[in-house]
Amino acid sequence: MSRADLAGRQAELLQALLADGPPPSGFDASRLRVEAQVLRRKHGRVLAYQRPELAEALGERFGPLFAEFTTVRPKRDTERSGAYADAFVTWLIEGGHLPKPKRGLVSRLRRR
C-alpha cells in the first residue's frame, strides 16, 4: 500500500470516528460507533480538565450537554482542541445552556 493510499484510509477512519462519517471498507460499523463514543467521552474529560471553570459552571449537565454537542457538531479531524472547546462554549451560550457572560468571562471560558 502506498503512502497516499494509507493516508487516504487514515483520513476515512478519522472521518468515521470524529465526524460520523461512513465506516471505511473492512471496518465493523458497530465497533466504530462504540469507539467513537469512547473518544467523545474522553475528549469531554480532557475539555473539563482544561477548562475547569466551564465544567464547574455546568455541573452535572456537562457530560450530557457535551454528548449532545458532539452529536450535532462533531470534531473535525484537523481541528485543535481549543477551537473545539470555543465552539462548545458558543453553542452553550447560543442554546441558552449558559447565560451570556460578561466580556471578561467569555474570554476566560473560551481561551485560557
mmCIF file of N, CA and C in Angstrom:
data_model
loop_
_atom_site.group_PDB
_atom_site.id
_atom_site.type_symbol
_atom_site.label_atom_id
_atom_site.label_comp_id
_atom_site.label_asym_id
_atom_site.label_seq_id
_atom_site.Cartn_x
_atom_site.Cartn_y
_atom_site.Cartn_z
ATOM 1 N N MET A 1 0.852 -1.176 0.000
ATOM 2 C CA MET A 1 0.000 0.000 0.000
ATOM 3 C C MET A 1 0.903 1.246 0.000
ATOM 4 N N SER A 2 0.603 2.177 -0.869
ATOM 5 C CA SER A 2 1.410 3.393 -0.959
ATOM 6 C C SER A 2 1.094 4.336 0.196
ATOM 7 N N ARG A 3 1.957 5.305 0.395
ATOM 8 C CA ARG A 3 1.722 6.309 1.442
ATOM 9 C C ARG A 3 0.425 7.073 1.202
ATOM 10 N N ALA A 4 0.167 7.387 -0.042
ATOM 11 C CA ALA A 4 -1.056 8.126 -0.382
ATOM 12 C C ALA A 4 -2.296 7.288 -0.054
ATOM 13 N N ASP A 5 -2.234 5.987 -0.379
ATOM 14 C CA ASP A 5 -3.359 5.100 -0.056
ATOM 15 C C ASP A 5 -3.558 5.016 1.450
ATOM 16 N N LEU A 6 -2.458 4.863 2.176
ATOM 17 C CA LEU A 6 -2.533 4.781 3.633
ATOM 18 C C LEU A 6 -3.092 6.067 4.231
ATOM 19 N N ALA A 7 -2.624 7.199 3.729
ATOM 20 C CA ALA A 7 -3.130 8.491 4.212
ATOM 21 C C ALA A 7 -4.629 8.613 3.941
ATOM 22 N N GLY A 8 -5.065 8.150 2.791
ATOM 23 C CA GLY A 8 -6.487 8.195 2.462
ATOM 24 C C GLY A 8 -7.315 7.316 3.385
ATOM 25 N N ARG A 9 -6.808 6.124 3.688
ATOM 26 C CA ARG A 9 -7.509 5.219 4.614
ATOM 27 C C ARG A 9 -7.568 5.813 6.025
ATOM 28 N N GLN A 10 -6.457 6.427 6.444
ATOM 29 C CA GLN A 10 -6.443 7.057 7.764
ATOM 30 C C GLN A 10 -7.451 8.196 7.830
ATOM 31 N N ALA A 11 -7.528 8.986 6.774
ATOM 32 C CA ALA A 11 -8.492 10.095 6.737
ATOM 33 C C ALA A 11 -9.925 9.562 6.811
ATOM 34 N N GLU A 12 -10.215 8.458 6.116
ATOM 35 C CA GLU A 12 -11.548 7.848 6.179
ATOM 36 C C GLU A 12 -11.871 7.378 7.595
ATOM 37 N N LEU A 13 -10.885 6.783 8.247
ATOM 38 C CA LEU A 13 -11.095 6.295 9.613
ATOM 39 C C LEU A 13 -11.340 7.460 10.568
ATOM 40 N N LEU A 14 -10.551 8.515 10.455
ATOM 41 C CA LEU A 14 -10.764 9.688 11.305
ATOM 42 C C LEU A 14 -12.137 10.295 11.062
ATOM 43 N N GLN A 15 -12.550 10.350 9.811
ATOM 44 C CA GLN A 15 -13.869 10.894 9.479
ATOM 45 C C GLN A 15 -14.960 10.058 10.139
ATOM 46 N N ALA A 16 -14.790 8.742 10.141
ATOM 47 C CA ALA A 16 -15.779 7.856 10.759
ATOM 48 C C ALA A 16 -15.791 8.020 12.277
ATOM 49 N N LEU A 17 -14.616 8.176 12.874
ATOM 50 C CA LEU A 17 -14.533 8.265 14.329
ATOM 51 C C LEU A 17 -14.900 9.633 14.880
ATOM 52 N N LEU A 18 -14.497 10.680 14.190
ATOM 53 C CA LEU A 18 -14.667 12.026 14.737
ATOM 54 C C LEU A 18 -15.856 12.790 14.168
ATOM 55 N N ALA A 19 -16.290 12.425 12.990
ATOM 56 C CA ALA A 19 -17.306 13.244 12.330
ATOM 57 C C ALA A 19 -18.469 12.429 11.778
ATOM 58 N N ASP A 20 -18.729 11.276 12.368
ATOM 59 C CA ASP A 20 -19.861 10.444 11.962
ATOM 60 C C ASP A 20 -19.859 10.086 10.480
ATOM 61 N N GLY A 21 -18.665 9.953 9.926
ATOM 62 C CA GLY A 21 -18.562 9.547 8.531
ATOM 63 C C GLY A 21 -18.859 8.068 8.374
ATOM 64 N N PRO A 22 -18.997 7.618 7.149
ATOM 65 C CA PRO A 22 -19.271 6.194 6.922
ATOM 66 C C PRO A 22 -18.049 5.350 7.292
ATOM 67 N N PRO A 23 -18.277 4.134 7.726
ATOM 68 C CA PRO A 23 -17.135 3.283 8.075
ATOM 69 C C PRO A 23 -16.342 2.912 6.822
ATOM 70 N N PRO A 24 -15.036 2.979 6.908
ATOM 71 C CA PRO A 24 -14.213 2.550 5.767
ATOM 72 C C PRO A 24 -14.408 1.060 5.512
ATOM 73 N N SER A 25 -14.171 0.643 4.297
ATOM 74 C CA SER A 25 -14.322 -0.778 3.983
ATOM 75 C C SER A 25 -13.373 -1.593 4.857
ATOM 76 N N GLY A 26 -13.885 -2.717 5.315
ATOM 77 C CA GLY A 26 -13.091 -3.587 6.164
ATOM 78 C C GLY A 26 -13.243 -3.313 7.655
ATOM 79 N N PHE A 27 -13.988 -2.265 8.034
ATOM 80 C CA PHE A 27 -14.200 -1.933 9.440
ATOM 81 C C PHE A 27 -15.640 -2.243 9.826
ATOM 82 N N ASP A 28 -15.816 -2.767 11.016
ATOM 83 C CA ASP A 28 -17.134 -3.073 11.543
ATOM 84 C C ASP A 28 -17.792 -1.778 12.024
ATOM 85 N N ALA A 29 -18.943 -1.442 11.454
ATOM 86 C CA ALA A 29 -19.625 -0.182 11.766
ATOM 87 C C ALA A 29 -20.006 -0.081 13.236
ATOM 88 N N SER A 30 -20.481 -1.174 13.828
ATOM 89 C CA SER A 30 -20.901 -1.102 15.234
ATOM 90 C C SER A 30 -19.705 -0.892 16.155
ATOM 91 N N ARG A 31 -18.593 -1.500 15.850
ATOM 92 C CA ARG A 31 -17.389 -1.286 16.665
ATOM 93 C C ARG A 31 -16.861 0.135 16.516
ATOM 94 N N LEU A 32 -16.948 0.680 15.320
ATOM 95 C CA LEU A 32 -16.519 2.068 15.123
ATOM 96 C C LEU A 32 -17.407 3.026 15.904
ATOM 97 N N ARG A 33 -18.720 2.767 15.966
ATOM 98 C CA ARG A 33 -19.623 3.633 16.737
ATOM 99 C C ARG A 33 -19.250 3.609 18.216
ATOM 100 N N VAL A 34 -18.952 2.424 18.730
ATOM 101 C CA VAL A 34 -18.557 2.305 20.139
ATOM 102 C C VAL A 34 -17.261 3.078 20.374
ATOM 103 N N GLU A 35 -16.291 2.895 19.510
ATOM 104 C CA GLU A 35 -15.013 3.601 19.671
ATOM 105 C C GLU A 35 -15.198 5.110 19.549
ATOM 106 N N ALA A 36 -16.070 5.549 18.658
ATOM 107 C CA ALA A 36 -16.340 6.982 18.516
ATOM 108 C C ALA A 36 -16.932 7.545 19.803
ATOM 109 N N GLN A 37 -17.843 6.800 20.431
ATOM 110 C CA GLN A 37 -18.425 7.246 21.697
ATOM 111 C C GLN A 37 -17.366 7.340 22.785
ATOM 112 N N VAL A 38 -16.485 6.370 22.820
ATOM 113 C CA VAL A 38 -15.404 6.381 23.813
ATOM 114 C C VAL A 38 -14.512 7.598 23.595
ATOM 115 N N LEU A 39 -14.154 7.870 22.346
ATOM 116 C CA LEU A 39 -13.299 9.025 22.049
ATOM 117 C C LEU A 39 -13.982 10.337 22.421
ATOM 118 N N ARG A 40 -15.281 10.432 22.183
ATOM 119 C CA ARG A 40 -16.010 11.653 22.529
ATOM 120 C C ARG A 40 -16.048 11.863 24.039
ATOM 121 N N ARG A 41 -16.294 10.783 24.790
ATOM 122 C CA ARG A 41 -16.295 10.912 26.259
ATOM 123 C C ARG A 41 -14.912 11.297 26.764
ATOM 124 N N LYS A 42 -13.891 10.700 26.188
ATOM 125 C CA LYS A 42 -12.522 11.034 26.586
ATOM 126 C C LYS A 42 -12.237 12.500 26.285
ATOM 127 N N HIS A 43 -12.658 12.962 25.122
ATOM 128 C CA HIS A 43 -12.438 14.364 24.773
ATOM 129 C C HIS A 43 -13.184 15.280 25.738
ATOM 130 N N GLY A 44 -14.371 14.869 26.155
ATOM 131 C CA GLY A 44 -15.125 15.650 27.138
ATOM 132 C C GLY A 44 -14.384 15.742 28.466
ATOM 133 N N ARG A 45 -13.771 14.645 28.894
ATOM 134 C CA ARG A 45 -12.997 14.668 30.147
ATOM 135 C C ARG A 45 -11.776 15.577 30.007
ATOM 136 N N VAL A 46 -11.123 15.525 28.866
ATOM 137 C CA VAL A 46 -9.960 16.396 28.636
ATOM 138 C C VAL A 46 -10.397 17.852 28.641
ATOM 139 N N LEU A 47 -11.513 18.141 27.974
ATOM 140 C CA LEU A 47 -12.012 19.512 27.945
ATOM 141 C C LEU A 47 -12.353 19.989 29.351
ATOM 142 N N ALA A 48 -12.989 19.131 30.154
ATOM 143 C CA ALA A 48 -13.332 19.504 31.533
ATOM 144 C C ALA A 48 -12.073 19.760 32.357
ATOM 145 N N TYR A 49 -11.028 19.010 32.088
ATOM 146 C CA TYR A 49 -9.760 19.209 32.791
ATOM 147 C C TYR A 49 -9.092 20.519 32.352
ATOM 148 N N GLN A 50 -9.133 20.789 31.050
ATOM 149 C CA GLN A 50 -8.504 22.001 30.520
ATOM 150 C C GLN A 50 -9.290 23.259 30.851
ATOM 151 N N ARG A 51 -10.584 23.154 30.959
ATOM 152 C CA ARG A 51 -11.464 24.298 31.230
ATOM 153 C C ARG A 51 -12.332 24.007 32.458
ATOM 154 N N PRO A 52 -11.710 23.903 33.625
ATOM 155 C CA PRO A 52 -12.477 23.529 34.819
ATOM 156 C C PRO A 52 -13.597 24.507 35.151
ATOM 157 N N GLU A 53 -13.419 25.780 34.816
ATOM 158 C CA GLU A 53 -14.467 26.763 35.108
ATOM 159 C C GLU A 53 -15.730 26.479 34.298
ATOM 160 N N LEU A 54 -15.570 25.943 33.109
ATOM 161 C CA LEU A 54 -16.715 25.582 32.281
ATOM 162 C C LEU A 54 -17.418 24.359 32.873
ATOM 163 N N ALA A 55 -16.638 23.355 33.228
ATOM 164 C CA ALA A 55 -17.214 22.153 33.837
ATOM 165 C C ALA A 55 -17.918 22.506 35.148
ATOM 166 N N GLU A 56 -17.330 23.397 35.916
ATOM 167 C CA GLU A 56 -17.941 23.815 37.186
ATOM 168 C C GLU A 56 -19.246 24.574 36.942
ATOM 169 N N ALA A 57 -19.249 25.446 35.942
ATOM 170 C CA ALA A 57 -20.455 26.221 35.646
ATOM 171 C C ALA A 57 -21.606 25.318 35.210
ATOM 172 N N LEU A 58 -21.309 24.217 34.535
ATOM 173 C CA LEU A 58 -22.349 23.316 34.055
ATOM 174 C C LEU A 58 -22.706 22.222 35.055
ATOM 175 N N GLY A 59 -21.779 21.893 35.930
ATOM 176 C CA GLY A 59 -22.033 20.844 36.916
ATOM 177 C C GLY A 59 -22.348 19.512 36.251
ATOM 178 N N GLU A 60 -23.400 18.864 36.740
ATOM 179 C CA GLU A 60 -23.781 17.549 36.222
ATOM 180 C C GLU A 60 -24.297 17.603 34.793
ATOM 181 N N ARG A 61 -24.608 18.778 34.303
ATOM 182 C CA ARG A 61 -25.086 18.924 32.925
ATOM 183 C C ARG A 61 -23.965 18.833 31.907
ATOM 184 N N PHE A 62 -22.705 18.949 32.359
ATOM 185 C CA PHE A 62 -21.569 18.989 31.428
ATOM 186 C C PHE A 62 -21.558 17.774 30.494
ATOM 187 N N GLY A 63 -21.566 16.565 31.055
ATOM 188 C CA GLY A 63 -21.477 15.346 30.242
ATOM 189 C C GLY A 63 -22.589 15.224 29.218
ATOM 190 N N PRO A 64 -23.857 15.320 29.647
ATOM 191 C CA PRO A 64 -24.944 15.218 28.673
ATOM 192 C C PRO A 64 -24.920 16.326 27.610
ATOM 193 N N LEU A 65 -24.595 17.549 28.019
ATOM 194 C CA LEU A 65 -24.543 18.640 27.039
ATOM 195 C C LEU A 65 -23.397 18.448 26.060
ATOM 196 N N PHE A 66 -22.250 17.991 26.549
ATOM 197 C CA PHE A 66 -21.131 17.757 25.637
ATOM 198 C C PHE A 66 -21.480 16.634 24.663
ATOM 199 N N ALA A 67 -22.147 15.592 25.138
ATOM 200 C CA ALA A 67 -22.562 14.499 24.257
ATOM 201 C C ALA A 67 -23.524 15.008 23.183
ATOM 202 N N GLU A 68 -24.458 15.859 23.584
ATOM 203 C CA GLU A 68 -25.397 16.435 22.611
ATOM 204 C C GLU A 68 -24.651 17.292 21.594
ATOM 205 N N PHE A 69 -23.726 18.104 22.078
ATOM 206 C CA PHE A 69 -22.942 18.963 21.193
ATOM 207 C C PHE A 69 -22.160 18.136 20.176
ATOM 208 N N THR A 70 -21.508 17.074 20.630
ATOM 209 C CA THR A 70 -20.699 16.275 19.705
ATOM 210 C C THR A 70 -21.560 15.573 18.660
ATOM 211 N N THR A 71 -22.834 15.370 18.976
ATOM 212 C CA THR A 71 -23.741 14.757 18.003
ATOM 213 C C THR A 71 -24.084 15.744 16.895
ATOM 214 N N VAL A 72 -24.356 16.989 17.282
ATOM 215 C CA VAL A 72 -24.741 17.992 16.275
ATOM 216 C C VAL A 72 -23.527 18.681 15.642
ATOM 217 N N ARG A 73 -22.391 18.622 16.321
ATOM 218 C CA ARG A 73 -21.187 19.300 15.817
ATOM 219 C C ARG A 73 -19.952 18.448 16.128
ATOM 220 N N PRO A 74 -19.749 17.376 15.351
ATOM 221 C CA PRO A 74 -18.577 16.529 15.607
ATOM 222 C C PRO A 74 -17.275 17.296 15.383
ATOM 223 N N LYS A 75 -16.256 16.871 16.083
ATOM 224 C CA LYS A 75 -14.931 17.487 15.940
ATOM 225 C C LYS A 75 -14.353 17.113 14.579
ATOM 226 N N ARG A 76 -13.799 18.098 13.930
ATOM 227 C CA ARG A 76 -13.149 17.853 12.641
ATOM 228 C C ARG A 76 -11.756 17.273 12.882
ATOM 229 N N ASP A 77 -11.310 16.452 11.970
ATOM 230 C CA ASP A 77 -10.027 15.773 12.172
ATOM 231 C C ASP A 77 -8.852 16.741 12.227
ATOM 232 N N THR A 78 -8.982 17.914 11.641
ATOM 233 C CA THR A 78 -7.886 18.890 11.648
ATOM 234 C C THR A 78 -8.073 19.974 12.707
ATOM 235 N N GLU A 79 -9.126 19.881 13.491
ATOM 236 C CA GLU A 79 -9.473 20.935 14.452
ATOM 237 C C GLU A 79 -8.732 20.753 15.770
ATOM 238 N N ARG A 80 -8.162 21.837 16.255
ATOM 239 C CA ARG A 80 -7.471 21.805 17.540
ATOM 240 C C ARG A 80 -8.496 21.775 18.674
ATOM 241 N N SER A 81 -8.088 21.188 19.796
ATOM 242 C CA SER A 81 -8.986 21.054 20.941
ATOM 243 C C SER A 81 -9.488 22.399 21.443
ATOM 244 N N GLY A 82 -8.619 23.399 21.464
ATOM 245 C CA GLY A 82 -9.024 24.721 21.943
ATOM 246 C C GLY A 82 -10.116 25.333 21.093
ATOM 247 N N ALA A 83 -10.006 25.180 19.784
ATOM 248 C CA ALA A 83 -11.029 25.713 18.880
ATOM 249 C C ALA A 83 -12.347 24.965 19.069
ATOM 250 N N TYR A 84 -12.256 23.666 19.302
ATOM 251 C CA TYR A 84 -13.462 22.870 19.525
ATOM 252 C C TYR A 84 -14.123 23.260 20.849
ATOM 253 N N ALA A 85 -13.320 23.511 21.855
ATOM 254 C CA ALA A 85 -13.848 23.967 23.143
ATOM 255 C C ALA A 85 -14.535 25.318 22.987
ATOM 256 N N ASP A 86 -13.945 26.209 22.203
ATOM 257 C CA ASP A 86 -14.565 27.509 21.946
ATOM 258 C C ASP A 86 -15.922 27.338 21.258
ATOM 259 N N ALA A 87 -15.990 26.403 20.300
ATOM 260 C CA ALA A 87 -17.251 26.146 19.605
ATOM 261 C C ALA A 87 -18.296 25.603 20.584
ATOM 262 N N PHE A 88 -17.853 24.787 21.530
ATOM 263 C CA PHE A 88 -18.763 24.253 22.555
ATOM 264 C C PHE A 88 -19.323 25.382 23.415
ATOM 265 N N VAL A 89 -18.468 26.291 23.841
ATOM 266 C CA VAL A 89 -18.923 27.430 24.658
ATOM 267 C C VAL A 89 -19.931 28.266 23.873
ATOM 268 N N THR A 90 -19.636 28.541 22.624
ATOM 269 C CA THR A 90 -20.549 29.318 21.789
ATOM 270 C C THR A 90 -21.898 28.606 21.666
ATOM 271 N N TRP A 91 -21.858 27.304 21.432
ATOM 272 C CA TRP A 91 -23.080 26.506 21.319
ATOM 273 C C TRP A 91 -23.881 26.548 22.620
ATOM 274 N N LEU A 92 -23.190 26.458 23.743
ATOM 275 C CA LEU A 92 -23.863 26.508 25.048
ATOM 276 C C LEU A 92 -24.576 27.843 25.249
ATOM 277 N N ILE A 93 -23.902 28.914 24.913
ATOM 278 C CA ILE A 93 -24.482 30.252 25.092
ATOM 279 C C ILE A 93 -25.656 30.455 24.134
ATOM 280 N N GLU A 94 -25.439 30.096 22.857
ATOM 281 C CA GLU A 94 -26.497 30.273 21.862
ATOM 282 C C GLU A 94 -27.715 29.406 22.162
ATOM 283 N N GLY A 95 -27.499 28.252 22.777
ATOM 284 C CA GLY A 95 -28.600 27.352 23.112
ATOM 285 C C GLY A 95 -29.253 27.661 24.442
ATOM 286 N N GLY A 96 -28.764 28.685 25.146
ATOM 287 C CA GLY A 96 -29.339 29.060 26.424
ATOM 288 C C GLY A 96 -28.937 28.152 27.582
ATOM 289 N N HIS A 97 -27.912 27.339 27.380
ATOM 290 C CA HIS A 97 -27.441 26.446 28.443
ATOM 291 C C HIS A 97 -26.547 27.180 29.439
ATOM 292 N N LEU A 98 -25.982 28.259 28.982
ATOM 293 C CA LEU A 98 -25.195 29.156 29.830
ATOM 294 C C LEU A 98 -25.697 30.558 29.570
ATOM 295 N N PRO A 99 -25.765 31.381 30.599
ATOM 296 C CA PRO A 99 -26.153 32.778 30.339
ATOM 297 C C PRO A 99 -25.059 33.465 29.536
ATOM 298 N N LYS A 100 -25.473 34.449 28.781
ATOM 299 C CA LYS A 100 -24.487 35.211 28.024
ATOM 300 C C LYS A 100 -23.599 35.920 29.034
ATOM 301 N N PRO A 101 -22.319 35.533 29.104
ATOM 302 C CA PRO A 101 -21.452 36.096 30.132
ATOM 303 C C PRO A 101 -20.970 37.491 29.781
ATOM 304 N N LYS A 102 -20.494 38.142 30.812
ATOM 305 C CA LYS A 102 -19.863 39.441 30.607
ATOM 306 C C LYS A 102 -18.602 39.225 29.799
ATOM 307 N N ARG A 103 -18.122 40.258 29.186
ATOM 308 C CA ARG A 103 -16.991 40.177 28.261
ATOM 309 C C ARG A 103 -15.789 39.434 28.836
ATOM 310 N N GLY A 104 -15.379 39.718 30.039
ATOM 311 C CA GLY A 104 -14.207 39.073 30.621
ATOM 312 C C GLY A 104 -14.406 37.584 30.841
ATOM 313 N N LEU A 105 -15.627 37.193 31.203
ATOM 314 C CA LEU A 105 -15.906 35.783 31.437
ATOM 315 C C LEU A 105 -15.917 35.004 30.130
ATOM 316 N N VAL A 106 -16.392 35.616 29.067
ATOM 317 C CA VAL A 106 -16.384 34.945 27.764
ATOM 318 C C VAL A 106 -14.967 34.555 27.400
ATOM 319 N N SER A 107 -14.047 35.470 27.547
ATOM 320 C CA SER A 107 -12.670 35.155 27.175
ATOM 321 C C SER A 107 -12.086 34.086 28.084
ATOM 322 N N ARG A 108 -12.463 34.078 29.362
ATOM 323 C CA ARG A 108 -11.962 33.039 30.267
ATOM 324 C C ARG A 108 -12.571 31.688 29.934
ATOM 325 N N LEU A 109 -13.838 31.649 29.552
ATOM 326 C CA LEU A 109 -14.465 30.386 29.211
ATOM 327 C C LEU A 109 -13.954 29.844 27.885
ATOM 328 N N ARG A 110 -13.672 30.739 26.968
ATOM 329 C CA ARG A 110 -13.253 30.289 25.640
ATOM 330 C C ARG A 110 -11.772 29.957 25.604
ATOM 331 N N ARG A 111 -10.929 30.854 25.974
ATOM 332 C CA ARG A 111 -9.487 30.615 25.862
ATOM 333 C C ARG A 111 -8.815 30.976 27.162
ATOM 334 N N ARG A 112 -7.830 30.174 27.503
ATOM 335 C CA ARG A 112 -7.058 30.445 28.708
ATOM 336 C C ARG A 112 -5.854 31.242 28.352
#
